[in-house]
Amino acid sequence: TQLLEQSPQFLSIQEGENLTVYCNSSSVFSSLQWYRQEPGEGPVLLVTVVTGGEVKKLKRLTFQFGDARKDSSLHITAAQPGDTGLYLCAGRNAGGTSYGKLTFGQGTILTVHP
Amino acid sequence: DTEVTQTPKHLVMGMTNKKSLKCEQHMGHRAMYWYKQKAKKPPELMFVYSYEKLSINESVPSRFSPECPNSSLLNLHLHALQPEDSALYLCASTPGAGDNSWGYTFGSGTRLTVV
């Protein structure tokens, strides 16, 4: 069973601060995805990283995939109240009996105070 | 159309009731998924359909019965549920099941309460 450990579980910060969320595993994933979910809604895909060492930027969000494709991080610069939500990392398996399966981390509940 | 539509949005059912959740997408995606999510927890995979065939069943109790009548529609039939089955049920789709780079498109979910 492939597991993803996500940390921190909770994060409460002031507007303008920077933060980093980590996602780690002992297993190799073929790709790593990050989602953001607001209460009462489904998760929305932010980014997919596929290549080891890959870095992607989405406005104030920077995503990194570890060289060994076992870990990933999400860094938010100058957080805003609109960034508040549940952030989920998810690793995608490929091949074998887990074909197409997505393994989620435990999630990080981010609250950004004005 | 870039959405996954789930109905109903909310459902309250008794433990002896039979109900169904519906999921629809018109993006031409050939893989569809059911996830169960408890409050402030990550989604847990229940079923995966690939090209309208059940490819993964994560040892889900038989009181949950999935159905994929066609490539655009996914149903989840519910019967004799327990209060602990109360959760947000999410449907998702991807173009196929095998490409690493495909992100999931999730619906907004059905909030199910079993009384």
PDB file of C-alpha atoms in Angstrom, chain A residues 10-114:
ATOM      1  CA  PHE A  10      -3.429  22.493  10.366  1.00  0.00           C
ATOM      2  CA  LEU A  11      -2.009  25.902   9.519  1.00  0.00           C
ATOM      3  CA  SER A  12      -3.355  29.217  10.778  1.00  0.00           C
ATOM      4  CA  ILE A  13      -1.514  32.301   9.572  1.00  0.00           C
ATOM      5  CA  GLN A  14      -1.938  36.028   8.986  1.00  0.00           C
ATOM      6  CA  GLU A  15      -2.454  37.586   5.596  1.00  0.00           C
ATOM      7  CA  GLY A  16       0.865  38.280   3.899  1.00  0.00           C
ATOM      8  CA  GLU A  17       2.793  35.420   5.474  1.00  0.00           C
ATOM      9  CA  ASN A  18       4.470  32.659   3.508  1.00  0.00           C
ATOM     10  CA  LEU A  19       3.874  28.959   4.087  1.00  0.00           C
ATOM     11  CA  THR A  20       4.967  25.540   2.886  1.00  0.00           C
ATOM     12  CA  VAL A  21       3.050  22.274   2.903  1.00  0.00           C
ATOM     13  CA  TYR A  22       4.927  19.002   2.565  1.00  0.00           C
ATOM     14  CA  CYS A  23       3.939  15.654   1.157  1.00  0.00           C
ATOM     15  CA  ASN A  24       6.232  12.656   1.698  1.00  0.00           C
ATOM     16  CA  SER A  25       6.209   8.960   0.898  1.00  0.00           C
ATOM     17  CA  SER A  26       8.547   6.001   0.958  1.00  0.00           C
ATOM     18  CA  SER A  27       7.078   4.960  -2.381  1.00  0.00           C
ATOM     19  CA  VAL A  28       7.673   6.310  -5.857  1.00  0.00           C
ATOM     20  CA  PHE A  29       4.708   7.879  -7.612  1.00  0.00           C
ATOM     21  CA  SER A  30       4.380   8.323 -11.356  1.00  0.00           C
ATOM     22  CA  SER A  31       2.883  11.758 -10.758  1.00  0.00           C
ATOM     23  CA  LEU A  32       1.869  13.986  -7.875  1.00  0.00           C
ATOM     24  CA  GLN A  33      -1.153  16.256  -7.885  1.00  0.00           C
ATOM     25  CA  TRP A  34      -2.236  19.071  -5.606  1.00  0.00           C
ATOM     26  CA  TYR A  35      -5.875  19.942  -5.015  1.00  0.00           C
ATOM     27  CA  ARG A  36      -7.671  22.666  -3.080  1.00  0.00           C
ATOM     28  CA  GLN A  37     -11.093  22.032  -1.594  1.00  0.00           C
ATOM     29  CA  GLU A  38     -13.558  24.498  -0.123  1.00  0.00           C
ATOM     30  CA  PRO A  39     -16.331  23.434   2.290  1.00  0.00           C
ATOM     31  CA  GLY A  40     -19.249  21.742   0.543  1.00  0.00           C
ATOM     32  CA  GLU A  41     -17.407  21.479  -2.765  1.00  0.00           C
ATOM     33  CA  GLY A  42     -15.293  18.883  -4.510  1.00  0.00           C
ATOM     34  CA  PRO A  43     -11.499  19.164  -4.753  1.00  0.00           C
ATOM     35  CA  VAL A  44     -10.210  21.336  -7.578  1.00  0.00           C
ATOM     36  CA  LEU A  45      -6.968  20.419  -9.312  1.00  0.00           C
ATOM     37  CA  LEU A  46      -4.198  23.008  -8.900  1.00  0.00           C
ATOM     38  CA  VAL A  47      -1.281  21.269 -10.597  1.00  0.00           C
ATOM     39  CA  THR A  48       0.180  17.943 -11.699  1.00  0.00           C
ATOM     40  CA  VAL A  49       3.925  17.285 -11.503  1.00  0.00           C
ATOM     41  CA  VAL A  50       5.333  14.333 -13.374  1.00  0.00           C
ATOM     42  CA  THR A  51       9.107  14.673 -13.730  1.00  0.00           C
ATOM     43  CA  GLY A  52      11.488  14.299 -10.781  1.00  0.00           C
ATOM     44  CA  GLY A  53      12.846  17.715  -9.781  1.00  0.00           C
ATOM     45  CA  GLU A  54      10.060  19.525 -11.600  1.00  0.00           C
ATOM     46  CA  VAL A  55       9.017  22.969 -10.351  1.00  0.00           C
ATOM     47  CA  LYS A  56       5.763  24.605 -11.395  1.00  0.00           C
ATOM     48  CA  LYS A  57       4.466  28.045 -10.514  1.00  0.00           C
ATOM     49  CA  LEU A  58       0.864  29.169 -10.428  1.00  0.00           C
ATOM     50  CA  LYS A  59       0.787  32.874  -9.484  1.00  0.00           C
ATOM     51  CA  ARG A  60       1.777  32.909  -5.771  1.00  0.00           C
ATOM     52  CA  LEU A  61       1.894  29.105  -5.536  1.00  0.00           C
ATOM     53  CA  THR A  62       5.069  27.108  -6.228  1.00  0.00           C
ATOM     54  CA  PHE A  63       4.977  23.335  -6.499  1.00  0.00           C
ATOM     55  CA  GLN A  64       8.003  21.061  -6.442  1.00  0.00           C
ATOM     56  CA  PHE A  65       8.370  17.337  -7.112  1.00  0.00           C
ATOM     57  CA  GLY A  66      11.327  15.623  -5.465  1.00  0.00           C
ATOM     58  CA  ASP A  67      14.117  14.199  -7.596  1.00  0.00           C
ATOM     59  CA  ALA A  68      13.194  10.656  -6.557  1.00  0.00           C
ATOM     60  CA  ARG A  69       9.478  11.310  -7.113  1.00  0.00           C
ATOM     61  CA  LYS A  70       8.715  10.383  -3.495  1.00  0.00           C
ATOM     62  CA  ASP A  71       7.963  13.837  -2.102  1.00  0.00           C
ATOM     63  CA  SER A  72       6.466  17.166  -3.058  1.00  0.00           C
ATOM     64  CA  SER A  73       5.945  20.605  -1.577  1.00  0.00           C
ATOM     65  CA  LEU A  74       3.561  23.484  -2.036  1.00  0.00           C
ATOM     66  CA  HIS A  75       4.795  26.973  -1.158  1.00  0.00           C
ATOM     67  CA  ILE A  76       2.439  29.934  -0.986  1.00  0.00           C
ATOM     68  CA  THR A  77       3.895  33.438  -0.993  1.00  0.00           C
ATOM     69  CA  ALA A  78       2.039  36.333   0.655  1.00  0.00           C
ATOM     70  CA  ALA A  79      -1.004  34.284   1.606  1.00  0.00           C
ATOM     71  CA  GLN A  80      -4.434  35.870   1.238  1.00  0.00           C
ATOM     72  CA  PRO A  81      -7.767  35.042   2.948  1.00  0.00           C
ATOM     73  CA  GLY A  82      -8.951  33.605  -0.377  1.00  0.00           C
ATOM     74  CA  ASP A  83      -6.286  30.898  -0.052  1.00  0.00           C
ATOM     75  CA  THR A  84      -8.170  29.419   2.903  1.00  0.00           C
ATOM     76  CA  GLY A  85      -9.199  25.810   2.330  1.00  0.00           C
ATOM     77  CA  LEU A  86      -8.210  22.166   2.517  1.00  0.00           C
ATOM     78  CA  TYR A  87      -5.102  21.393   0.484  1.00  0.00           C
ATOM     79  CA  LEU A  88      -4.629  17.805  -0.628  1.00  0.00           C
ATOM     80  CA  CYS A  89      -1.661  16.132  -2.243  1.00  0.00           C
ATOM     81  CA  ALA A  90      -2.377  12.990  -4.216  1.00  0.00           C
ATOM     82  CA  GLY A  91      -0.067  10.464  -5.814  1.00  0.00           C
ATOM     83  CA  ARG A  92      -1.035   8.653  -8.939  1.00  0.00           C
ATOM     84  CA  ASN A  93      -0.183   4.993  -9.428  1.00  0.00           C
ATOM     85  CA  ALA A  94       0.291   3.568 -12.875  1.00  0.00           C
ATOM     86  CA  GLY A  95       0.116  -0.016 -13.966  1.00  0.00           C
ATOM     87  CA  GLY A  96      -0.564  -3.191 -12.041  1.00  0.00           C
ATOM     88  CA  THR A  97      -3.726  -3.733 -10.060  1.00  0.00           C
ATOM     89  CA  SER A  98      -3.852  -0.110  -8.882  1.00  0.00           C
ATOM     90  CA  TYR A  99      -4.224   1.202 -12.419  1.00  0.00           C
ATOM     91  CA  GLY A 100      -5.614   4.736 -12.305  1.00  0.00           C
ATOM     92  CA  LYS A 101      -5.822   4.901  -8.523  1.00  0.00           C
ATOM     93  CA  LEU A 102      -5.099   8.173  -6.692  1.00  0.00           C
ATOM     94  CA  THR A 103      -3.658   8.016  -3.153  1.00  0.00           C
ATOM     95  CA  PHE A 104      -4.408  11.104  -1.071  1.00  0.00           C
ATOM     96  CA  GLY A 105      -2.420  12.604   1.759  1.00  0.00           C
ATOM     97  CA  GLN A 106      -4.276  13.484   4.980  1.00  0.00           C
ATOM     98  CA  GLY A 107      -4.742  17.084   3.929  1.00  0.00           C
ATOM     99  CA  THR A 108      -3.726  20.480   5.317  1.00  0.00           C
ATOM    100  CA  ILE A 109      -6.433  22.809   6.578  1.00  0.00           C
ATOM    101  CA  LEU A 110      -5.173  26.323   5.897  1.00  0.00           C
ATOM    102  CA  THR A 111      -6.764  29.379   7.465  1.00  0.00           C
ATOM    103  CA  VAL A 112      -5.512  32.815   6.446  1.00  0.00           C
ATOM    104  CA  HIS A 113      -6.699  35.614   8.738  1.00  0.00           C
ATOM    105  CA  PRO A 114      -7.146  39.155   7.374  1.00  0.00           C
TER     106      PRO A 114
END
